Amino acid sequence: MLTPEQYSEELYAEDEQLNKVKQSIEDSGIRDVSVVPGYGRLLTLLVKSSGAKSALEIGALGGYSGICLARGLSEGGKLVSLELKEENAALARSNMAAAGYGEIVDYRVGPALDSLIELERQGQRFDFFFIDADKENYPVYLEYAIKLALPGAIIAGDNTLLRGRTLNPDKNGPAVLAMRKFNEMIARDERLLSTFLPAFDGLALALVK
């Protein structure tokens, strides 16, 4: 019997552009931890339906999620993408250009916290945030997203289940503890209106009031 996730994916045709991105990641020898297709489609839908013109992505990898975000942006929209590794940013930049979005994305390479501090200093604000980077800093990334949010901005955080480790009381490493804190913040912070999607590896969604 199919799982609900398998069933949902079989409803959709293959996305050739995104398949090329995944192939490029494999060819580069980079571990592929891109957002799953179902949540990629959800990102596009949320960006589009919210009318977002500015998005901030924390964690670029090979550009898969960047393309999903860019597809939903309003005309004239911009994407700022934070990526720790230059080789990942270069691959993402190439894939974004191939998808027709090279002109709208600004890659900032280095520790995301440094880039977030600089974005705050510059007074930049965003309509949409996608957090998919090092898990130990998720709570800090969430705080910065709230700081940098325009009213009504949406925040999405991926991998909130950590392949089941978040649910396992015997797992208490730094990443697990940070993710539990992030999930609790999403659920309880009075500045947010939120929900938690438990399919795939978990996705948290919040709207900044």
XYZ file of C-alpha atoms in Angstrom:
209
model
C 0.000 0.000 0.000
C 1.191 3.499 -0.819
C 1.903 5.971 1.957
C -0.085 9.231 1.822
C 3.101 10.990 0.699
C 3.699 8.498 -2.111
C 0.096 8.742 -3.245
C 0.216 12.541 -3.320
C 3.425 12.595 -5.349
C 2.035 10.162 -7.921
C -0.748 12.630 -8.701
C 1.717 15.084 -10.221
C 3.756 14.949 -13.402
C 7.533 14.995 -13.170
C 8.979 18.518 -13.007
C 11.796 18.416 -15.539
C 13.399 21.669 -14.410
C 13.577 20.537 -10.810
C 14.743 17.064 -11.845
C 17.677 18.747 -13.584
C 18.498 20.542 -10.354
C 18.506 17.289 -8.412
C 20.695 15.654 -11.064
C 23.150 18.542 -10.889
C 23.373 18.142 -7.113
C 24.109 14.426 -7.499
C 26.669 15.083 -10.231
C 28.428 17.599 -7.982
C 28.774 15.066 -5.177
C 26.712 17.197 -2.815
C 24.364 15.455 -0.409
C 20.866 16.204 -1.663
C 18.735 17.509 1.176
C 16.477 19.646 -1.022
C 12.901 20.281 0.045
C 10.606 17.442 -1.064
C 8.518 18.101 -4.213
C 5.236 18.315 -2.314
C 6.522 21.032 -0.039
C 8.251 22.717 -2.976
C 4.861 23.065 -4.651
C 3.437 24.352 -1.389
C 6.135 27.031 -1.208
C 5.239 28.224 -4.695
C 1.543 28.249 -3.817
C 2.095 30.173 -0.572
C 4.394 32.746 -2.149
C 1.980 33.245 -5.045
C -1.187 33.412 -2.954
C 0.359 35.829 -0.452
C 1.434 38.228 -3.207
C 4.999 38.240 -1.880
C 7.541 40.399 -3.725
C 10.532 39.759 -1.461
C 11.690 36.410 -0.111
C 14.594 35.376 2.097
C 15.901 31.836 1.865
C 18.233 30.508 4.562
C 20.020 27.587 2.923
C 20.335 27.467 -0.877
C 21.958 24.062 -1.534
C 21.542 23.572 -5.313
C 18.703 25.985 -5.987
C 15.715 23.640 -5.790
C 13.826 25.617 -3.163
C 15.001 28.883 -4.699
C 13.260 28.005 -7.952
C 10.105 27.028 -6.052
C 10.116 30.389 -4.267
C 10.934 32.388 -7.403
C 8.078 30.777 -9.317
C 5.594 32.333 -6.923
C 7.040 35.828 -6.561
C 5.097 38.779 -7.915
C 6.420 40.589 -10.974
C 9.551 42.498 -10.057
C 10.102 40.301 -7.016
C 13.475 39.577 -5.463
C 14.969 36.609 -3.637
C 17.864 36.854 -1.201
C 19.479 33.473 -0.576
C 21.926 32.768 2.240
C 24.347 29.886 1.738
C 27.329 28.843 3.833
C 29.364 27.186 1.065
C 30.568 28.895 -2.099
C 30.319 25.679 -4.137
C 26.660 25.295 -3.228
C 25.923 28.931 -4.029
C 27.663 28.590 -7.399
C 25.579 25.530 -8.271
C 22.375 27.204 -7.113
C 23.230 30.325 -9.099
C 23.744 28.234 -12.235
C 20.484 26.339 -11.771
C 18.515 29.511 -11.052
C 19.889 31.092 -14.221
C 18.970 28.011 -16.262
C 15.429 28.247 -14.887
C 15.194 31.907 -15.910
C 15.530 33.437 -12.445
C 19.183 34.442 -12.437
C 18.416 38.151 -12.421
C 16.154 38.151 -9.389
C 18.324 36.317 -6.848
C 21.053 37.744 -4.618
C 23.329 35.100 -3.075
C 25.146 35.936 0.142
C 27.834 33.420 1.007
C 29.074 32.742 4.532
C 27.549 32.054 7.936
C 23.857 32.871 7.792
C 23.923 34.707 11.109
C 26.481 37.168 9.728
C 24.273 37.792 6.700
C 21.169 38.206 8.865
C 22.926 40.782 11.031
C 23.910 42.680 7.883
C 20.388 42.495 6.439
C 19.012 43.922 9.673
C 21.635 46.679 9.623
C 20.612 47.519 6.068
C 16.980 47.761 7.101
C 15.856 45.101 4.647
C 12.421 43.555 5.085
C 10.760 40.535 3.481
C 7.323 39.087 2.724
C 8.353 35.430 2.848
C 10.992 33.329 4.629
C 12.122 29.768 4.039
C 14.401 28.233 6.687
C 16.244 25.106 5.592
C 19.796 25.276 6.908
C 21.799 24.090 9.955
C 19.270 22.904 12.481
C 21.030 24.074 15.644
C 20.396 27.702 14.687
C 16.715 27.345 13.767
C 15.464 29.230 16.857
C 17.827 32.118 16.096
C 16.805 32.135 12.438
C 13.168 32.316 13.493
C 13.831 35.346 15.671
C 15.587 37.087 12.816
C 12.756 36.225 10.433
C 10.298 37.899 12.792
C 12.600 40.946 13.048
C 12.950 41.216 9.272
C 9.301 40.496 8.495
C 6.906 42.868 6.836
C 3.398 42.735 8.370
C 1.674 39.529 7.308
C 4.889 37.833 6.198
C 4.950 34.042 6.051
C 7.693 31.894 7.578
C 8.245 28.258 6.582
C 10.691 25.937 8.339
C 11.607 22.545 6.847
C 12.737 19.233 8.405
C 10.987 19.873 11.705
C 10.775 16.149 12.476
C 14.462 15.419 11.796
C 13.578 11.995 10.409
C 11.777 11.114 13.614
C 14.459 12.227 16.054
C 12.352 15.181 17.214
C 9.723 12.688 18.416
C 12.156 10.339 20.154
C 12.674 11.197 23.851
C 15.948 9.263 23.784
C 17.379 11.672 21.225
C 18.630 14.857 22.843
C 21.505 16.113 20.729
C 21.982 19.833 19.981
C 20.086 19.731 16.689
C 17.144 17.858 18.214
C 16.905 20.218 21.189
C 17.090 23.236 18.900
C 14.384 21.863 16.636
C 12.070 21.136 19.556
C 12.580 24.705 20.728
C 11.880 26.020 17.224
C 8.686 23.982 16.945
C 7.515 25.188 20.351
C 8.268 28.800 19.399
C 6.295 28.438 16.169
C 3.347 26.965 18.072
C 3.282 29.326 21.048
C 4.787 32.692 20.117
C 2.030 35.293 20.346
C 3.558 37.216 17.444
C 2.694 34.356 15.104
C -0.338 32.589 13.666
C 0.892 29.105 12.809
C 0.396 25.464 11.983
C 2.547 22.325 11.796
C 2.425 19.889 8.881
C 3.589 16.377 9.897
C 3.902 14.851 6.403
C 7.288 13.997 4.860
C 9.918 15.318 7.327
C 7.704 18.013 8.806
C 7.091 21.638 7.837
C 6.191 24.479 10.179
C 4.283 27.480 8.832
C 3.644 30.801 10.493
C 2.224 34.192 9.613
C 3.718 37.216 11.365
C 0.871 39.241 12.859
